[in-house]
Amino acid sequence: MSQPAKVIKWCSMSKESRKFQVPDALANIYDFANTLDLRHFIHHGVQHQQAEELPDAAALGDWMQLRRLLDRAAPPSQKTFEAALQLRGAIRDYLKCDPAERHRKSAITTRLDKAMEPFALRVASVGKDGFGLIPLQADAQAGLSTIVAELYNAAAAGMLDRLKMCAADECQRVFFDRSKPGTRRWCQSTLCGNREKTRTYRERHKHESESET
């Protein structure tokens, strides 16, 4: 093949992915990873509440329908729902790793490999686009396989390294690094970045004060 296989079409982007200018090719991965919101920081005096967008199979079905990943007549089974949560967890763990670490075989990449197993893909001719990856299964399995295909396509195109998890422990939000050098560590430097820098400064100042006494 002269170019990496690709998904036949991209699905609609969410409000969040549009707001932060996440490329279409990464939008489903970004949205899927962020269905688990672990943020628990205080901003402007308000405690951010953690949230789970996918508490059950019905919620997963609704989420997929909004993104045209699932036919309304075919809701996910409990088995597919559980596999989806395993996939999401493995993707989040993978994106939490430094991009340099992702290219080494490790427990994290092994877990992601295993989590992708239920969502098989095959290569097929897709007309003018040449060859593309299409789901081997049907219904909800196919929609989640599309996300797996996006992982492959993004990695093959060199884009996946730009998708990261915020380094702030109280955030852990997946974000797209749009900086030129691709070295951002926080989803928003004005928020999480400033909190981390302020905390580091205070801790260093505390240690210096203690050493003087």
Tab-separated table of C-alpha atoms in Angstrom:
chain	number	residue	atom	x	y	z
A	1	MET	CA	0.000	0.000	0.000
A	2	SER	CA	1.301	3.443	-0.846
A	3	GLN	CA	-0.207	5.068	2.236
A	4	PRO	CA	-1.481	4.021	5.697
A	5	ALA	CA	-4.935	2.463	5.779
A	6	LYS	CA	-7.629	4.838	6.957
A	7	VAL	CA	-11.190	4.814	8.199
A	8	ILE	CA	-13.728	5.452	5.468
A	9	LYS	CA	-15.151	8.579	7.131
A	10	TRP	CA	-14.797	10.623	10.309
A	11	CYS	CA	-17.681	11.160	12.673
A	12	SER	CA	-18.974	14.472	13.973
A	13	MET	CA	-16.922	16.279	16.599
A	14	SER	CA	-18.096	17.131	20.082
A	15	LYS	CA	-18.337	20.621	21.524
A	16	GLU	CA	-15.192	20.018	23.578
A	17	SER	CA	-13.124	18.724	20.664
A	18	ARG	CA	-14.169	21.715	18.537
A	19	LYS	CA	-13.415	24.150	21.366
A	20	PHE	CA	-9.867	22.874	21.755
A	21	GLN	CA	-9.327	22.399	18.011
A	22	VAL	CA	-8.734	18.677	18.149
A	23	PRO	CA	-8.218	17.317	14.608
A	24	ASP	CA	-11.124	15.286	13.212
A	25	ALA	CA	-8.841	12.261	12.973
A	26	LEU	CA	-8.421	12.255	16.771
A	27	ALA	CA	-11.833	13.520	17.870
A	28	ASN	CA	-13.408	10.167	18.707
A	29	ILE	CA	-10.359	9.010	20.673
A	30	TYR	CA	-10.239	12.340	22.530
A	31	ASP	CA	-13.941	12.264	23.380
A	32	PHE	CA	-13.936	8.585	24.325
A	33	ALA	CA	-10.950	8.932	26.669
A	34	ASN	CA	-12.545	11.971	28.311
A	35	THR	CA	-15.862	10.271	29.077
A	36	LEU	CA	-14.177	9.619	32.425
A	37	ASP	CA	-13.651	12.974	34.133
A	38	LEU	CA	-11.300	12.708	37.116
A	39	ARG	CA	-10.757	16.447	37.607
A	40	HIS	CA	-11.065	17.456	41.262
A	41	PHE	CA	-9.369	20.837	41.496
A	42	ILE	CA	-10.861	24.098	42.763
A	43	HIS	CA	-11.241	26.844	40.167
A	44	HIS	CA	-12.574	30.301	41.046
A	45	GLY	CA	-13.636	28.907	44.418
A	46	VAL	CA	-15.695	26.102	42.871
A	47	GLN	CA	-14.808	22.428	43.328
A	48	HIS	CA	-14.880	20.591	39.998
A	49	GLN	CA	-17.078	17.518	40.249
A	50	GLN	CA	-15.792	14.234	38.859
A	51	ALA	CA	-18.099	12.526	36.376
A	52	GLU	CA	-18.635	9.278	34.516
A	53	GLU	CA	-20.389	9.679	31.154
A	54	LEU	CA	-20.665	5.930	30.630
A	55	PRO	CA	-22.237	4.466	33.801
A	56	ASP	CA	-23.989	1.668	31.885
A	57	ALA	CA	-24.511	0.114	28.467
A	58	ALA	CA	-27.439	2.416	27.658
A	59	ALA	CA	-25.273	5.488	28.243
A	60	LEU	CA	-22.580	4.036	25.990
A	61	GLY	CA	-25.219	3.515	23.324
A	62	ASP	CA	-26.386	7.127	23.592
A	63	TRP	CA	-22.803	8.383	23.425
A	64	MET	CA	-22.089	6.329	20.316
A	65	GLN	CA	-25.308	7.379	18.597
A	66	LEU	CA	-24.437	11.049	19.000
A	67	ARG	CA	-21.210	10.358	17.135
A	68	ARG	CA	-22.818	8.174	14.464
A	69	LEU	CA	-20.939	5.148	15.718
A	70	LEU	CA	-24.049	3.103	16.414
A	71	ASP	CA	-27.428	2.420	14.856
A	72	ARG	CA	-30.258	3.264	17.287
A	73	ALA	CA	-31.699	-0.223	16.725
A	74	ALA	CA	-28.619	-1.980	18.036
A	75	PRO	CA	-27.731	-0.982	21.635
A	76	PRO	CA	-24.507	-2.403	23.133
A	77	SER	CA	-24.620	-5.645	25.075
A	78	GLN	CA	-23.291	-5.808	28.629
A	79	LYS	CA	-20.264	-7.713	27.322
A	80	THR	CA	-19.531	-4.984	24.778
A	81	PHE	CA	-19.994	-2.316	27.451
A	82	GLU	CA	-17.464	-4.008	29.721
A	83	ALA	CA	-15.025	-4.374	26.830
A	84	ALA	CA	-15.509	-0.671	26.025
A	85	LEU	CA	-14.549	0.335	29.563
A	86	GLN	CA	-11.466	-1.879	29.351
A	87	LEU	CA	-10.550	-0.194	26.068
A	88	ARG	CA	-11.053	3.279	27.505
A	89	GLY	CA	-8.904	2.495	30.540
A	90	ALA	CA	-6.124	1.085	28.366
A	91	ILE	CA	-6.223	4.117	26.061
A	92	ARG	CA	-6.034	6.505	29.021
A	93	ASP	CA	-3.082	4.613	30.502
A	94	TYR	CA	-1.340	4.702	27.127
A	95	LEU	CA	-1.910	8.436	26.652
A	96	LYS	CA	-0.644	9.070	30.172
A	97	CYS	CA	2.762	7.757	29.116
A	98	ASP	CA	5.376	10.068	27.685
A	99	PRO	CA	5.326	9.689	23.865
A	100	ALA	CA	8.892	8.340	23.932
A	101	GLU	CA	7.758	5.539	26.266
A	102	ARG	CA	4.823	4.545	24.075
A	103	HIS	CA	7.079	3.111	21.393
A	104	ARG	CA	8.585	0.550	23.757
A	105	LYS	CA	6.860	-2.723	24.494
A	106	SER	CA	5.668	-2.511	28.079
A	107	ALA	CA	2.836	-3.544	30.364
A	108	ILE	CA	0.923	-0.459	29.170
A	109	THR	CA	1.162	-1.328	25.469
A	110	THR	CA	0.442	-4.991	26.204
A	111	ARG	CA	-2.715	-3.986	28.069
A	112	LEU	CA	-3.812	-1.800	25.147
A	113	ASP	CA	-3.171	-4.642	22.689
A	114	LYS	CA	-5.379	-6.955	24.754
A	115	ALA	CA	-8.113	-4.326	25.165
A	116	MET	CA	-8.275	-3.881	21.376
A	117	GLU	CA	-8.641	-7.605	20.655
A	118	PRO	CA	-12.489	-7.658	20.826
A	119	PHE	CA	-12.670	-4.897	18.195
A	120	ALA	CA	-11.152	-6.544	15.154
A	121	LEU	CA	-10.619	-4.793	11.833
A	122	ARG	CA	-9.905	-5.871	8.295
A	123	VAL	CA	-8.499	-4.140	5.248
A	124	ALA	CA	-10.891	-3.598	2.344
A	125	SER	CA	-10.978	-1.683	-0.899
A	126	VAL	CA	-12.888	1.582	-0.463
A	127	GLY	CA	-12.999	2.990	-3.983
A	128	LYS	CA	-11.116	6.191	-4.694
A	129	ASP	CA	-9.530	6.130	-1.244
A	130	GLY	CA	-7.738	2.877	-2.068
A	131	PHE	CA	-7.696	0.622	0.971
A	132	GLY	CA	-9.227	1.320	4.347
A	133	LEU	CA	-9.756	-0.315	7.709
A	134	ILE	CA	-13.306	-1.468	8.337
A	135	PRO	CA	-14.816	-3.295	11.358
A	136	LEU	CA	-14.962	-7.067	11.219
A	137	GLN	CA	-17.977	-7.182	13.561
A	138	ALA	CA	-21.337	-5.460	13.379
A	139	ASP	CA	-23.469	-3.177	15.554
A	140	ALA	CA	-21.822	-1.657	18.655
A	141	GLN	CA	-18.643	-3.654	18.107
A	142	ALA	CA	-18.227	-1.898	14.761
A	143	GLY	CA	-18.530	1.559	16.309
A	144	LEU	CA	-15.861	0.842	18.887
A	145	SER	CA	-13.689	-0.769	16.225
A	146	THR	CA	-13.760	2.596	14.460
A	147	ILE	CA	-12.037	4.122	17.491
A	148	VAL	CA	-9.399	1.375	17.350
A	149	ALA	CA	-8.903	2.133	13.649
A	150	GLU	CA	-8.417	5.797	14.509
A	151	LEU	CA	-5.685	4.824	16.957
A	152	TYR	CA	-3.867	2.979	14.198
A	153	ASN	CA	-4.359	5.736	11.640
A	154	ALA	CA	-3.207	8.453	14.031
A	155	ALA	CA	-0.112	6.472	15.012
A	156	ALA	CA	0.723	5.736	11.356
A	157	ALA	CA	0.336	9.424	10.500
A	158	GLY	CA	2.481	10.537	13.445
A	159	MET	CA	-0.403	12.361	15.126
A	160	LEU	CA	-1.041	10.166	18.155
A	161	ASP	CA	1.986	11.506	20.035
A	162	ARG	CA	0.182	14.871	20.153
A	163	LEU	CA	-2.642	13.353	22.186
A	164	LYS	CA	-1.626	13.340	25.855
A	165	MET	CA	-2.962	13.268	29.393
A	166	CYS	CA	-2.543	16.353	31.557
A	167	ALA	CA	0.361	15.840	33.974
A	168	ALA	CA	-1.546	17.452	36.853
A	169	ASP	CA	-2.764	14.696	39.193
A	170	GLU	CA	-5.939	16.618	39.999
A	171	CYS	CA	-6.811	16.919	36.309
A	172	GLN	CA	-5.800	13.923	34.129
A	173	ARG	CA	-7.735	15.355	31.195
A	174	VAL	CA	-6.701	14.130	27.765
A	175	PHE	CA	-5.714	17.020	25.490
A	176	PHE	CA	-4.274	17.679	22.049
A	177	ASP	CA	-0.844	19.282	22.148
A	178	ARG	CA	-0.908	22.046	19.529
A	179	SER	CA	2.437	23.544	20.557
A	180	LYS	CA	5.083	23.668	17.809
A	181	PRO	CA	7.660	21.520	19.653
A	182	GLY	CA	4.994	19.138	20.980
A	183	THR	CA	6.290	19.308	24.548
A	184	ARG	CA	3.238	20.510	26.489
A	185	ARG	CA	2.576	18.702	29.772
A	186	TRP	CA	-0.661	20.368	30.868
A	187	CYS	CA	-4.035	20.666	29.146
A	188	GLN	CA	-4.024	24.422	29.854
A	189	SER	CA	-0.863	26.150	31.009
A	190	THR	CA	-2.881	29.039	32.458
A	191	LEU	CA	-4.772	26.645	34.742
A	192	CYS	CA	-3.102	23.322	35.455
A	193	GLY	CA	0.321	24.624	34.497
A	194	ASN	CA	0.094	27.577	36.856
A	195	ARG	CA	-1.203	25.406	39.706
A	196	GLU	CA	1.694	22.986	39.297
A	197	LYS	CA	4.278	25.768	39.113
A	198	THR	CA	2.801	27.507	42.165
A	199	ARG	CA	2.798	24.237	44.115
A	200	THR	CA	6.407	23.524	43.150
A	201	TYR	CA	7.451	27.032	44.188
A	202	ARG	CA	5.706	26.745	47.566
A	203	GLU	CA	7.225	23.340	48.278
A	204	ARG	CA	10.703	24.544	47.370
A	205	HIS	CA	10.272	27.674	49.503
A	206	LYS	CA	9.044	25.515	52.402
A	207	HIS	CA	12.065	23.218	52.188
A	208	GLU	CA	14.424	26.194	52.036
A	209	SER	CA	12.778	27.722	55.125
A	210	GLU	CA	12.996	24.425	57.027
A	211	SER	CA	16.680	24.016	56.170
A	212	GLU	CA	17.422	27.479	57.574
A	213	THR	CA	15.870	26.701	60.970
